[in-house]
Short mmCIF file of C-alpha atoms in Angstrom, two decimals:
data_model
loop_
_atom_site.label_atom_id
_atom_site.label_comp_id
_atom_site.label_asym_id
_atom_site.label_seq_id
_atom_site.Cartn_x
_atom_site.Cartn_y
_atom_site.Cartn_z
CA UNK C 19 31.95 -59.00 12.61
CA UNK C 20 33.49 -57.45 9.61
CA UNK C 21 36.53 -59.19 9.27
CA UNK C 22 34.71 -62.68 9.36
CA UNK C 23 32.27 -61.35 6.17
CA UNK C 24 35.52 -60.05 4.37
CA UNK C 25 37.47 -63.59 5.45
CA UNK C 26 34.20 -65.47 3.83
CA UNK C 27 33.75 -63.47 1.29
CA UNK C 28 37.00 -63.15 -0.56
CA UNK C 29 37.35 -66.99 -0.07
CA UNK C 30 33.65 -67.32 -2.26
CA UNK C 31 33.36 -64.80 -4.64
CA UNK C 32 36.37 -63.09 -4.77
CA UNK C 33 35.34 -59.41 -3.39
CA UNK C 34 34.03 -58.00 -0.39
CA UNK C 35 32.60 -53.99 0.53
CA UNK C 36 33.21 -53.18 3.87
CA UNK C 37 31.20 -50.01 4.33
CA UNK C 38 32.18 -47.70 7.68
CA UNK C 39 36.25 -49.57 7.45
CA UNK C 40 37.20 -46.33 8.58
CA UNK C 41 34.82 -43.06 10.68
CA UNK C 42 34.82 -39.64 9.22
CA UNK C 43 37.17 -38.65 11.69
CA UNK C 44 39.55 -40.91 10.61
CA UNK C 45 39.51 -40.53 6.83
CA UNK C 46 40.10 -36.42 7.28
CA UNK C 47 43.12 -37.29 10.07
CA UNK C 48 44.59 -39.13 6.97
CA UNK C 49 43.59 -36.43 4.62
CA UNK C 50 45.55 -33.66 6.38
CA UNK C 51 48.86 -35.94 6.25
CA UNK C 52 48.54 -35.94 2.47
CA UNK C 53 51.11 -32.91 0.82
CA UNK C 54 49.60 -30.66 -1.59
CA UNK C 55 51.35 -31.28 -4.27
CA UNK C 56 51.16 -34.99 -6.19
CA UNK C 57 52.57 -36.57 -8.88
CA UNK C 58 50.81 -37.68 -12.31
CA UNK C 59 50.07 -41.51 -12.37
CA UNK C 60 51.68 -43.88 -14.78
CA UNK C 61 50.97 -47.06 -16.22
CA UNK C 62 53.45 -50.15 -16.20
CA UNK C 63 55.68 -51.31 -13.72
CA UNK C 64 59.38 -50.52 -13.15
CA UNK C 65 61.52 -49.80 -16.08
CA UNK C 66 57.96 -49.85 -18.41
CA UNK C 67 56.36 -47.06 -16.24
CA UNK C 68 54.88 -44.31 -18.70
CA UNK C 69 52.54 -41.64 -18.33
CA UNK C 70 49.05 -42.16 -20.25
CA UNK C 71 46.52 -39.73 -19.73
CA UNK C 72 44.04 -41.46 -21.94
CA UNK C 73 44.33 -44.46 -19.71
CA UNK C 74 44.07 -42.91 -16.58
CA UNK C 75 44.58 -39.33 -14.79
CA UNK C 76 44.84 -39.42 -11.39
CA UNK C 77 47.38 -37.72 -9.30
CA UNK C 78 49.32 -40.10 -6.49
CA UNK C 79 51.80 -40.28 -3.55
CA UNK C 80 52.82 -43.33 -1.67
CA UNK C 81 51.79 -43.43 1.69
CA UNK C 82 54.77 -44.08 4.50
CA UNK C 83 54.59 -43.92 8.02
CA UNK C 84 56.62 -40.90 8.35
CA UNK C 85 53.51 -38.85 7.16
CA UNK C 86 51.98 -38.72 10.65
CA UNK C 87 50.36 -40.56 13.66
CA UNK C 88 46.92 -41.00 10.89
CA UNK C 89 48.51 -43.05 8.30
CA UNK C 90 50.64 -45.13 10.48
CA UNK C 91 47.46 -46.68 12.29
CA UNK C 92 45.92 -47.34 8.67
CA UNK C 93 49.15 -49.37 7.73
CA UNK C 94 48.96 -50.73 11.06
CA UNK C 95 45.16 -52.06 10.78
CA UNK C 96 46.37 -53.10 7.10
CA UNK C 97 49.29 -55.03 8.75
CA UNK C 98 46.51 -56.79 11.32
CA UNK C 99 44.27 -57.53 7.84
CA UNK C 100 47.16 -59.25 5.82
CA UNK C 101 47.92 -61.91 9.06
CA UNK C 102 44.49 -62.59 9.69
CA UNK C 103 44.06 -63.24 5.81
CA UNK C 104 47.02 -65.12 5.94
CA UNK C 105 46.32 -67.27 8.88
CA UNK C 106 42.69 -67.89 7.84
CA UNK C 107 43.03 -67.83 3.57
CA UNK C 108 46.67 -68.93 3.43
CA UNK C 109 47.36 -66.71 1.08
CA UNK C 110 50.93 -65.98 1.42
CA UNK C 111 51.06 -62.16 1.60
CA UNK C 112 54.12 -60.35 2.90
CA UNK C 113 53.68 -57.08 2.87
CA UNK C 114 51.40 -54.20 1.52
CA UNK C 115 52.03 -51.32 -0.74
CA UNK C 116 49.49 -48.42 -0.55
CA UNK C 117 49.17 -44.71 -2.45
CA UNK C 118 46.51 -41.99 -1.87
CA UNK C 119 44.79 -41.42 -5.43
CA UNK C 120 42.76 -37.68 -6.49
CA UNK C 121 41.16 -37.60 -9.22
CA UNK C 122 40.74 -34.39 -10.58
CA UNK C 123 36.80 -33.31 -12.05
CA UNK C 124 37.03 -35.33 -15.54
CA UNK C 125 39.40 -37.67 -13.77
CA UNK C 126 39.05 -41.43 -14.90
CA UNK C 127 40.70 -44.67 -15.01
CA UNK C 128 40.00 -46.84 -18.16
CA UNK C 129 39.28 -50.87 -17.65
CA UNK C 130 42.66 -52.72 -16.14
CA UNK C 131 43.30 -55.67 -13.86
CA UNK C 132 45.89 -54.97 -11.07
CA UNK C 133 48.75 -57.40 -11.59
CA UNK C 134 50.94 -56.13 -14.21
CA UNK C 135 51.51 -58.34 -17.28
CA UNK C 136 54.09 -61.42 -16.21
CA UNK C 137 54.07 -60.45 -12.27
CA UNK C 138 52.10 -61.91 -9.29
CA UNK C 139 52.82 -59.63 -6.58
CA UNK C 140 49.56 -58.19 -5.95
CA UNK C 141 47.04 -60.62 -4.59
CA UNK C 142 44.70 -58.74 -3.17
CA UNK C 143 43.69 -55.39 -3.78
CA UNK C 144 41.72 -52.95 -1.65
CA UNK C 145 40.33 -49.11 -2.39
CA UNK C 146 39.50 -46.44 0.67
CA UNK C 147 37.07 -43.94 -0.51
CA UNK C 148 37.52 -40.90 1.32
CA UNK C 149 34.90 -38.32 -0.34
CA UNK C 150 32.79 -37.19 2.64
CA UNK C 151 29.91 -35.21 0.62
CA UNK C 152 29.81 -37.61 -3.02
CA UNK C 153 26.33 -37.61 -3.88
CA UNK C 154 24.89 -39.17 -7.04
CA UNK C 155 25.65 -37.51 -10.35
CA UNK C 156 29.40 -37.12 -8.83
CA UNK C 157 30.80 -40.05 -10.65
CA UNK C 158 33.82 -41.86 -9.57
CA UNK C 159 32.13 -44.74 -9.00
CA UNK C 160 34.10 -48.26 -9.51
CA UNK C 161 32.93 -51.00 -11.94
CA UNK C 162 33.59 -54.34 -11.44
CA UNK C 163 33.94 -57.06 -13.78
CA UNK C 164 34.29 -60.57 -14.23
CA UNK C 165 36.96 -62.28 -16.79
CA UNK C 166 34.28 -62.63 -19.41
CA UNK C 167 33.70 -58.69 -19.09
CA UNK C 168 30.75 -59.11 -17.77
CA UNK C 169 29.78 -55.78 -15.12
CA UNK C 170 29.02 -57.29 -11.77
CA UNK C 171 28.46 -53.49 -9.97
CA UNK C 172 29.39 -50.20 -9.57
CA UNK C 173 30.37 -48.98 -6.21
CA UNK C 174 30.02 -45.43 -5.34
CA UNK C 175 33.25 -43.79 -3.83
CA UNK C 176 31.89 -42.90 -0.01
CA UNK C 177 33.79 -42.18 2.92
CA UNK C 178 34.51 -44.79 5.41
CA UNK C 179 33.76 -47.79 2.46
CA UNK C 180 36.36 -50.46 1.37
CA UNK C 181 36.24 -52.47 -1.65
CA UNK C 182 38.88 -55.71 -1.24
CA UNK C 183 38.82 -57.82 -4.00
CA UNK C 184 41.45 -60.93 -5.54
CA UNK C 185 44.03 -58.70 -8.05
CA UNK C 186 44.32 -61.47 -10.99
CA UNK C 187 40.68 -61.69 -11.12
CA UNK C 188 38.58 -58.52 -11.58
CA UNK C 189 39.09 -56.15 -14.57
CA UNK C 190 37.97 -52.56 -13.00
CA UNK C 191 37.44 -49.27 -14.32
CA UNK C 192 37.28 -45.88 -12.26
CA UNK C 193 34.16 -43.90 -14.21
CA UNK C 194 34.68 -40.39 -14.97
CA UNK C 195 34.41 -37.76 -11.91
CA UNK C 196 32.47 -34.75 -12.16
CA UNK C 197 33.83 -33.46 -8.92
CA UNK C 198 37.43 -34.63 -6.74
CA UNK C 199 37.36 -37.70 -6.18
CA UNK C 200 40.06 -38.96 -3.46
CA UNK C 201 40.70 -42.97 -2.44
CA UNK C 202 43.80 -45.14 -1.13
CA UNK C 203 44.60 -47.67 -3.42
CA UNK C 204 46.09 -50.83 -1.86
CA UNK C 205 47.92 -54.30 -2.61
CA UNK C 206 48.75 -57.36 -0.28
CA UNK C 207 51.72 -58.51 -2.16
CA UNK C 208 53.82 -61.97 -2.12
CA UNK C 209 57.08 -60.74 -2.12
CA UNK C 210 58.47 -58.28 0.46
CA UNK C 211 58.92 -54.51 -1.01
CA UNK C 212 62.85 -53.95 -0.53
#
């Protein structure tokens, strides 16, 4: 079972792919909650936020419930994830913040780590790939390091496939797309969003 490889596997090495998290069917229900129209991302956090194309230039929006019957069962199965973590890895999450990502052909998102500067609110992070017909030669693809910036793999963005992996610890870069390139990006956080 999936969730007993993911449970094992954070606790080890810190990361976990859990290919087929979500079916086809499920990925496009999400897909057709998302509105056209999304905002530029920006770096920083709070009153720091700032736009940086030559960081990264994807286009977001938050995900919320209210978007339809589709995204409410992801935050649901996202809610069931963050107790079992925390009744099996103690980790002390308390909630989960989550945004759809499209990256636009060129699209790319230069070498960070997740927790902002100072802050320890994300623990773990996790990133849905949701392009149904990437094929290699796409790009998109995640690379993962360790702290001495060492690559430990690149992870092409399919449909269906989760990457979860500990925030503080894995520098990651999105490599430049030469077609869309769509994803949820996810935190399990230690303080509650108010």
């Amino acid at each position: 079972m999936s969730i007993n490889q993911l449970i094992d596997s954070l606790s080890t090495q810190g990361w976990y792919v859990w290919d087929d998290f979500l079916n086809l069917s499920e990925t496009q229900a999400i897909k057709s909650c998302i509105p056209n129209t999304l905002q530029d991302a920006r770096i920083g956090y709070q009153n720091t936020l700032q736009d940086n194309k030559t960081i990264r230039g994807d286009q977001t929006v938050w995900l919320e419930p209210e978007m339809g019957a589709p995204v409410l069962y992801y935050l649901d199965k996202m809610e069931s994830l963050r107790q079992e973590l925390n009744c099996q890895l103690f980790l002390g999450l308390r909630d989960f913040e989550t945004h759809f990502c499209r990256y636009p052909n060129g699209g790319f998102y230069k070498k960070h780590v997740d927790n902002f500067r100072g802050q320890g609110r994300r623990r773990v992070t996790t990133v849905l790939y949701m392009n149904e017909s990437w094929q290699q030669g796409d790009g998109g693809e995640i690379v993962m390091y360790d702290m001495q910036d060492n690559a430990l793999f690149t992870l092409e963005p399919l449909a269906g496939r989760m990457v979860f992996f500990m925030s503080e610890d894995f520098p990651h870069e999105v490599l430049p797309t030469q077609k869309k390139r769509e994803s949820i990006a996810g935190w399990f956080l230690t303080e509650k969003i108010l």
